[in-house]
PDB file of C-alpha atoms and ligand atoms in Angstrom:
ATOM      1  CA  MET A 292     220.492  96.039  71.664  1.00  0.00           C
ATOM      2  CA  SER A 293     224.041  95.396  70.307  1.00  0.00           C
ATOM      3  CA  GLU A 294     224.580  94.487  66.708  1.00  0.00           C
ATOM      4  CA  GLU A 295     226.146  91.129  67.647  1.00  0.00           C
ATOM      5  CA  ALA A 296     223.628  88.639  69.239  1.00  0.00           C
ATOM      6  CA  THR A 297     225.160  86.812  72.096  1.00  0.00           C
ATOM      7  CA  VAL A 298     223.934  83.830  74.192  1.00  0.00           C
ATOM      8  CA  GLN A 299     225.772  83.358  77.580  1.00  0.00           C
ATOM      9  CA  GLY A 300     228.730  85.466  76.160  1.00  0.00           C
ATOM     10  CA  MET A 301     228.945  83.320  72.905  1.00  0.00           C
ATOM     11  CA  GLU A 302     228.395  85.103  69.621  1.00  0.00           C
ATOM     12  CA  THR A 303     225.646  83.370  67.693  1.00  0.00           C
ATOM     13  CA  HIS A 304     225.040  85.670  64.588  1.00  0.00           C
ATOM     14  CA  LYS A 305     227.353  87.038  62.121  1.00  0.00           C
ATOM     15  CA  ARG A 306     229.000  90.402  62.927  1.00  0.00           C
ATOM     16  CA  MET A 307     227.056  93.219  61.276  1.00  0.00           C
ATOM     17  CA  SER A 308     229.609  95.995  61.372  1.00  0.00           C
ATOM     18  CA  TYR A 309     231.811  94.546  58.765  1.00  0.00           C
ATOM     19  CA  LEU A 310     233.231  96.831  56.205  1.00  0.00           C
ATOM     20  CA  HIS A 311     231.220  97.528  52.991  1.00  0.00           C
ATOM     21  CA  TRP A 312     233.297  96.429  49.899  1.00  0.00           C
ATOM     22  CA  ASP A 313     233.713 100.079  48.579  1.00  0.00           C
ATOM     23  CA  ASP A 314     234.776 101.412  51.942  1.00  0.00           C
ATOM     24  CA  TYR A 315     237.287  98.525  52.156  1.00  0.00           C
ATOM     25  CA  PHE A 316     238.925  99.221  49.016  1.00  0.00           C
ATOM     26  CA  MET A 317     238.858 102.990  49.499  1.00  0.00           C
ATOM     27  CA  ALA A 318     240.406 102.485  52.913  1.00  0.00           C
ATOM     28  CA  THR A 319     242.932 100.255  51.299  1.00  0.00           C
ATOM     29  CA  SER A 320     243.880 103.109  48.996  1.00  0.00           C
ATOM     30  CA  LEU A 321     243.982 105.497  51.972  1.00  0.00           C
ATOM     31  CA  LEU A 322     246.245 103.051  53.681  1.00  0.00           C
ATOM     32  CA  SER A 323     248.519 102.841  50.833  1.00  0.00           C
ATOM     33  CA  ALA A 324     248.615 106.653  50.527  1.00  0.00           C
ATOM     34  CA  GLN A 325     250.299 106.581  53.947  1.00  0.00           C
ATOM     35  CA  ARG A 326     253.400 105.151  52.356  1.00  0.00           C
ATOM     36  CA  SER A 327     253.785 108.356  50.327  1.00  0.00           C
ATOM     37  CA  LYS A 328     256.627 110.780  51.200  1.00  0.00           C
ATOM     38  CA  ASP A 329     254.970 113.717  49.275  1.00  0.00           C
ATOM     39  CA  PRO A 330     254.593 116.497  52.105  1.00  0.00           C
ATOM     40  CA  VAL A 331     251.485 117.985  50.432  1.00  0.00           C
ATOM     41  CA  THR A 332     249.283 115.427  48.799  1.00  0.00           C
ATOM     42  CA  GLN A 333     249.387 111.625  49.623  1.00  0.00           C
ATOM     43  CA  VAL A 334     247.400 109.526  47.067  1.00  0.00           C
ATOM     44  CA  GLY A 335     246.722 105.890  47.105  1.00  0.00           C
ATOM     45  CA  ALA A 336     245.134 103.637  44.566  1.00  0.00           C
ATOM     46  CA  CYS A 337     243.783 100.150  44.511  1.00  0.00           C
ATOM     47  CA  ILE A 338     242.639  98.084  41.473  1.00  0.00           C
ATOM     48  CA  VAL A 339     239.962  95.400  41.968  1.00  0.00           C
ATOM     49  CA  ASP A 340     238.570  92.937  39.702  1.00  0.00           C
ATOM     50  CA  SER A 341     235.004  91.827  39.088  1.00  0.00           C
ATOM     51  CA  GLN A 342     235.124  89.192  41.881  1.00  0.00           C
ATOM     52  CA  ASN A 343     236.249  91.796  44.479  1.00  0.00           C
ATOM     53  CA  ARG A 344     239.925  90.625  44.511  1.00  0.00           C
ATOM     54  CA  ILE A 345     242.694  93.242  44.893  1.00  0.00           C
ATOM     55  CA  VAL A 346     244.786  93.107  41.738  1.00  0.00           C
ATOM     56  CA  ALA A 347     247.248  95.944  42.671  1.00  0.00           C
ATOM     57  CA  ILE A 348     247.814  98.868  44.811  1.00  0.00           C
ATOM     58  CA  GLY A 349     250.089 101.956  44.572  1.00  0.00           C
ATOM     59  CA  TYR A 350     250.864 105.308  45.891  1.00  0.00           C
ATOM     60  CA  ASN A 351     252.508 108.437  44.702  1.00  0.00           C
ATOM     61  CA  GLY A 352     256.337 108.573  44.923  1.00  0.00           C
ATOM     62  CA  PHE A 353     259.651 108.707  42.896  1.00  0.00           C
ATOM     63  CA  PRO A 354     260.739 105.882  40.565  1.00  0.00           C
ATOM     64  CA  ARG A 355     262.549 102.904  42.128  1.00  0.00           C
ATOM     65  CA  ASN A 356     265.959 103.859  43.253  1.00  0.00           C
ATOM     66  CA  CYS A 357     265.398 107.678  42.796  1.00  0.00           C
ATOM     67  CA  SER A 358     266.121 108.633  46.406  1.00  0.00           C
ATOM     68  CA  ASP A 359     263.334 110.288  48.335  1.00  0.00           C
ATOM     69  CA  ASP A 360     266.122 112.341  50.067  1.00  0.00           C
ATOM     70  CA  GLU A 361     267.804 113.644  46.824  1.00  0.00           C
ATOM     71  CA  PHE A 362     264.953 114.451  44.485  1.00  0.00           C
ATOM     72  CA  PRO A 363     262.954 117.425  45.325  1.00  0.00           C
ATOM     73  CA  TRP A 364     259.559 117.381  47.033  1.00  0.00           C
ATOM     74  CA  THR A 365     259.016 121.025  46.332  1.00  0.00           C
ATOM     75  CA  LYS A 366     256.783 122.847  43.726  1.00  0.00           C
ATOM     76  CA  ALA A 367     258.767 125.203  41.628  1.00  0.00           C
ATOM     77  CA  LYS A 368     257.175 128.577  41.486  1.00  0.00           C
ATOM     78  CA  LYS A 369     256.937 129.818  37.724  1.00  0.00           C
ATOM     79  CA  ASP A 370     256.843 133.531  38.302  1.00  0.00           C
ATOM     80  CA  THR A 371     259.955 133.727  40.400  1.00  0.00           C
ATOM     81  CA  LYS A 372     263.328 134.889  39.105  1.00  0.00           C
ATOM     82  CA  ASP A 373     265.066 131.671  40.302  1.00  0.00           C
ATOM     83  CA  PHE A 374     262.471 129.389  38.691  1.00  0.00           C
ATOM     84  CA  ASP A 375     264.038 126.109  37.986  1.00  0.00           C
ATOM     85  CA  PRO A 376     261.561 123.309  36.625  1.00  0.00           C
ATOM     86  CA  LEU A 377     264.047 120.668  37.523  1.00  0.00           C
ATOM     87  CA  LYS A 378     263.376 121.530  41.189  1.00  0.00           C
ATOM     88  CA  ASP A 379     259.628 120.638  40.778  1.00  0.00           C
ATOM     89  CA  LYS A 380     258.469 117.208  42.129  1.00  0.00           C
ATOM     90  CA  LYS A 381     256.094 116.870  39.247  1.00  0.00           C
ATOM     91  CA  MET A 382     259.083 116.175  36.959  1.00  0.00           C
ATOM     92  CA  TYR A 383     259.861 112.924  38.949  1.00  0.00           C
ATOM     93  CA  VAL A 384     256.753 111.579  40.775  1.00  0.00           C
ATOM     94  CA  VAL A 385     255.019 108.559  39.578  1.00  0.00           C
ATOM     95  CA  HIS A 386     251.326 108.893  40.263  1.00  0.00           C
ATOM     96  CA  ALA A 387     249.480 106.496  42.510  1.00  0.00           C
ATOM     97  CA  GLU A 388     247.289 105.188  39.779  1.00  0.00           C
ATOM     98  CA  ALA A 389     250.185 104.687  37.462  1.00  0.00           C
ATOM     99  CA  ASN A 390     252.071 102.816  40.128  1.00  0.00           C
ATOM    100  CA  ALA A 391     249.023 100.716  40.811  1.00  0.00           C
ATOM    101  CA  ILE A 392     248.831  99.824  37.100  1.00  0.00           C
ATOM    102  CA  LEU A 393     252.540  99.000  36.916  1.00  0.00           C
ATOM    103  CA  ASN A 394     252.213  96.917  40.141  1.00  0.00           C
ATOM    104  CA  SER A 395     249.673  94.720  38.537  1.00  0.00           C
ATOM    105  CA  ASN A 396     252.543  92.680  37.023  1.00  0.00           C
ATOM    106  CA  GLY A 397     250.966  92.006  33.687  1.00  0.00           C
ATOM    107  CA  ALA A 398     247.570  90.819  35.049  1.00  0.00           C
ATOM    108  CA  THR A 399     244.662  91.678  32.816  1.00  0.00           C
ATOM    109  CA  LEU A 400     242.979  94.883  34.019  1.00  0.00           C
ATOM    110  CA  THR A 401     240.050  94.855  31.562  1.00  0.00           C
ATOM    111  CA  GLY A 402     236.721  95.310  33.446  1.00  0.00           C
ATOM    112  CA  THR A 403     238.426  96.201  36.724  1.00  0.00           C
ATOM    113  CA  ARG A 404     237.667  99.076  39.127  1.00  0.00           C
ATOM    114  CA  LEU A 405     240.107 101.626  40.229  1.00  0.00           C
ATOM    115  CA  TYR A 406     239.760 103.110  43.711  1.00  0.00           C
ATOM    116  CA  THR A 407     241.703 106.374  44.128  1.00  0.00           C
ATOM    117  CA  THR A 408     241.864 108.899  46.811  1.00  0.00           C
ATOM    118  CA  LEU A 409     242.098 111.643  44.250  1.00  0.00           C
ATOM    119  CA  PHE A 410     240.563 111.974  40.859  1.00  0.00           C
ATOM    120  CA  PRO A 411     243.101 110.971  38.097  1.00  0.00           C
ATOM    121  CA  CYS A 412     245.017 113.332  35.956  1.00  0.00           C
ATOM    122  CA  ASN A 413     245.121 113.327  32.273  1.00  0.00           C
ATOM    123  CA  GLU A 414     248.300 111.238  32.171  1.00  0.00           C
ATOM    124  CA  CYS A 415     246.790 108.555  34.384  1.00  0.00           C
ATOM    125  CA  ALA A 416     243.465 108.719  32.456  1.00  0.00           C
ATOM    126  CA  LYS A 417     245.478 107.673  29.319  1.00  0.00           C
ATOM    127  CA  LEU A 418     246.942 104.684  31.292  1.00  0.00           C
ATOM    128  CA  ILE A 419     243.534 103.761  32.824  1.00  0.00           C
ATOM    129  CA  ILE A 420     241.939 103.684  29.373  1.00  0.00           C
ATOM    130  CA  GLN A 421     244.712 101.856  27.783  1.00  0.00           C
ATOM    131  CA  SER A 422     244.696  99.165  30.409  1.00  0.00           C
ATOM    132  CA  GLY A 423     240.974  98.407  30.210  1.00  0.00           C
ATOM    133  CA  ILE A 424     239.873  99.591  33.622  1.00  0.00           C
ATOM    134  CA  SER A 425     236.240 100.301  33.352  1.00  0.00           C
ATOM    135  CA  ASP A 426     235.326 102.252  36.397  1.00  0.00           C
ATOM    136  CA  ILE A 427     236.772 104.728  38.705  1.00  0.00           C
ATOM    137  CA  LEU A 428     235.768 105.455  42.374  1.00  0.00           C
ATOM    138  CA  TYR A 429     237.491 108.485  43.881  1.00  0.00           C
ATOM    139  CA  LEU A 430     237.287 110.486  47.186  1.00  0.00           C
ATOM    140  CA  SER A 431     238.626 113.990  46.390  1.00  0.00           C
ATOM    141  CA  ASP A 432     238.344 116.021  43.353  1.00  0.00           C
ATOM    142  CA  LYS A 433     240.268 119.060  44.687  1.00  0.00           C
ATOM    143  CA  TYR A 434     241.845 119.857  41.363  1.00  0.00           C
ATOM    144  CA  ALA A 435     238.683 119.511  39.203  1.00  0.00           C
ATOM    145  CA  GLU A 436     238.946 122.841  37.570  1.00  0.00           C
ATOM    146  CA  LYS A 437     242.641 122.413  36.489  1.00  0.00           C
ATOM    147  CA  PRO A 438     243.021 121.802  32.766  1.00  0.00           C
ATOM    148  CA  THR A 439     244.709 118.429  33.223  1.00  0.00           C
ATOM    149  CA  TYR A 440     241.843 117.139  35.277  1.00  0.00           C
ATOM    150  CA  ARG A 441     239.365 118.605  32.770  1.00  0.00           C
ATOM    151  CA  ALA A 442     241.243 116.869  29.932  1.00  0.00           C
ATOM    152  CA  SER A 443     241.019 113.684  32.034  1.00  0.00           C
ATOM    153  CA  ARG A 444     237.393 113.954  32.536  1.00  0.00           C
ATOM    154  CA  ARG A 445     236.970 114.671  28.769  1.00  0.00           C
ATOM    155  CA  MET A 446     238.888 111.395  27.794  1.00  0.00           C
ATOM    156  CA  LEU A 447     237.136 109.221  30.305  1.00  0.00           C
ATOM    157  CA  ASP A 448     233.788 110.423  29.192  1.00  0.00           C
ATOM    158  CA  ALA A 449     234.573 110.041  25.529  1.00  0.00           C
ATOM    159  CA  VAL A 450     235.333 106.473  25.909  1.00  0.00           C
ATOM    160  CA  GLY A 451     232.769 105.519  28.643  1.00  0.00           C
ATOM    161  CA  VAL A 452     235.118 104.800  31.604  1.00  0.00           C
ATOM    162  CA  GLY A 453     232.704 105.476  34.573  1.00  0.00           C
ATOM    163  CA  HIS A 454     233.707 107.710  37.404  1.00  0.00           C
ATOM    164  CA  ARG A 455     231.944 108.615  40.607  1.00  0.00           C
ATOM    165  CA  ARG A 456     232.821 110.027  43.970  1.00  0.00           C
ATOM    166  CA  HIS A 457     232.720 107.306  46.604  1.00  0.00           C
ATOM    167  CA  VAL A 458     230.528 108.210  49.492  1.00  0.00           C
ATOM    168  CA  PRO A 459     231.809 106.275  52.523  1.00  0.00           C
ATOM    169  CA  LYS A 460     229.224 104.287  54.555  1.00  0.00           C
ATOM    170  CA  GLN A 461     231.453 104.611  57.554  1.00  0.00           C
ATOM    171  CA  LYS A 462     232.596 107.895  58.804  1.00  0.00           C
ATOM    172  CA  GLN A 463     235.986 106.363  60.096  1.00  0.00           C
ATOM    173  CA  ILE A 464     237.931 103.142  60.386  1.00  0.00           C
ATOM    174  CA  ILE A 465     240.181 102.941  63.400  1.00  0.00           C
ATOM    175  CA  ILE A 466     243.169 100.734  63.300  1.00  0.00           C
ATOM    176  CA  ASN A 467     244.662 100.223  66.663  1.00  0.00           C
ATOM    177  CA  PHE A 468     247.465  97.851  66.938  1.00  0.00           C
ATOM    178  CA  ASP A 469     247.083  97.890  70.754  1.00  0.00           C
ATOM    179  CA  ASP A 470     243.618  96.306  70.478  1.00  0.00           C
ATOM    180  CA  ILE A 471     244.950  93.056  68.937  1.00  0.00           C
ATOM    181  CA  LEU A 472     248.034  93.010  71.145  1.00  0.00           C
ATOM    182  CA  GLU A 473     245.922  93.415  74.323  1.00  0.00           C
ATOM    183  CA  GLU A 474     243.873  90.397  73.700  1.00  0.00           C
ATOM    184  CA  ASP A 475     246.895  88.206  72.888  1.00  0.00           C
ATOM    185  CA  PRO A 476     248.027  86.671  76.129  1.00  0.00           C
ATOM    186  CA  ASN A 477     251.260  85.546  74.327  1.00  0.00           C
ATOM    187  CA  SER A 478     252.263  88.918  73.117  1.00  0.00           C
ATOM    188  CA  SER A 479     255.226  90.169  74.989  1.00  0.00           C
ATOM    189  CA  LEU A 480     255.325  93.361  72.726  1.00  0.00           C
ATOM    190  CA  ASN A 481     254.688  96.548  74.562  1.00  0.00           C
ATOM    191  CA  LEU A 482     253.820  99.395  72.106  1.00  0.00           C
ATOM    192  CA  ASN A 483     255.222 102.018  74.500  1.00  0.00           C
ATOM    193  CA  ASP A 484     258.565 100.488  73.843  1.00  0.00           C
ATOM    194  CA  LEU A 485     258.415 101.040  69.958  1.00  0.00           C
ATOM    195  CA  HIS A 486     260.517 103.667  68.571  1.00  0.00           C
ATOM    196  CA  LEU A 487     258.661 105.245  65.815  1.00  0.00           C
TER     197      LEU A 487
HETATM  198  N1  LIG B 781     245.465 111.720  40.643  1.00  0.00           N
HETATM  199  C1  LIG B 781     246.748 112.092  41.245  1.00  0.00           C
HETATM  200  C2  LIG B 781     247.045 113.373  41.258  1.00  0.00           C
HETATM  201  C3  LIG B 781     248.296 113.673  41.894  1.00  0.00           C
HETATM  202  N2  LIG B 781     249.103 112.667  42.286  1.00  0.00           N
HETATM  203  C4  LIG B 781     250.349 112.974  42.967  1.00  0.00           C
HETATM  204  C5  LIG B 781     251.259 113.794  42.305  1.00  0.00           C
HETATM  205  C6  LIG B 781     251.985 114.562  43.494  1.00  0.00           C
HETATM  206  O1  LIG B 781     252.957 113.672  44.206  1.00  0.00           O
HETATM  207  C7  LIG B 781     250.796 114.911  44.313  1.00  0.00           C
HETATM  208  C8  LIG B 781     250.146 116.231  44.060  1.00  0.00           C
HETATM  209  O2  LIG B 781     250.785 117.165  44.856  1.00  0.00           O
HETATM  210  P1  LIG B 781     250.236 118.588  44.917  1.00  0.00           P
HETATM  211  O3  LIG B 781     250.092 119.294  43.548  1.00  0.00           O
HETATM  212  O4  LIG B 781     248.932 118.568  45.585  1.00  0.00           O
HETATM  213  O5  LIG B 781     251.324 119.245  45.785  1.00  0.00           O
HETATM  214  O6  LIG B 781     249.930 113.813  44.223  1.00  0.00           O
HETATM  215  C9  LIG B 781     248.731 111.336  42.194  1.00  0.00           C
HETATM  216  O7  LIG B 781     249.373 110.395  42.551  1.00  0.00           O
HETATM  217  N3  LIG B 781     247.482 111.085  41.637  1.00  0.00           N
HETATM  218 ZN1   ZN B 782     248.160 111.045  37.471  1.00  0.00          ZN
END
C-alpha cells in the first residue's frame, strides 16, 4: 500500500515521506557546500535555533572580494624545495562554520545547534564556544586524528558543547528541477536549453 492514502485520486492523509528535521538541516548544509569552490573538500554549515528556524548558513570560501580565480586553491607541500606557505589555501579560506556564524548577522546564537558536513576544526570550535552554540551535528569526521581536530574536541568537551555524528534517516534526497517544471503547464522553460 502506498504511504499517501488516496480516495478517488484525492490525497486524504498527510504525506508520510516528509524530511526529518535533522536530515533537513544536514541536507541544507550539503546544499550550501555545493557553493564552495574548493576542489578537494566542500563544507557546508547551518545554524538552527530551538524552534527549528534556520538562523544562518555558510560554506568554505575566500573572504568577500578575494577573487576565487586569483587566490590559490592548492595545498603547499611542506617538504618540497619550492615550498611557499603563501600558496596554500588554508591561509585564506574562511571555514563554513565561521561563515555561518558571521552570516547570522548579530542574531543571538545561544542555545542553537550547528549542522556541519565536516567536524569543526579548533579555530571554528573557539568561535562556536564563544557564540554560545550548544550542540554540533556533523556528517564526516575524516580528519579526526589531526591535532587541530583533537584540540577542537578537547575544547568542546571541556565546556560541554555536545557533538554527535548525524545518522541520516534517508539514504538520499533527490532534487530534480525537471519534476516541478513537468507538472507546471505554464512553464515554457525547457531544461535542455539551459547552458550550465
Ligand atoms: N570543519 C571544517 C574543516 C575544513 N574546512 C574547509 C577548509 C578547506 O577549504 C577545506 C579542507 O580542505 P582539505 O584540507 O580537505 O584539502 O575545508 C571547513 O570549512 N570546515
Ligand atoms: Zn574550521
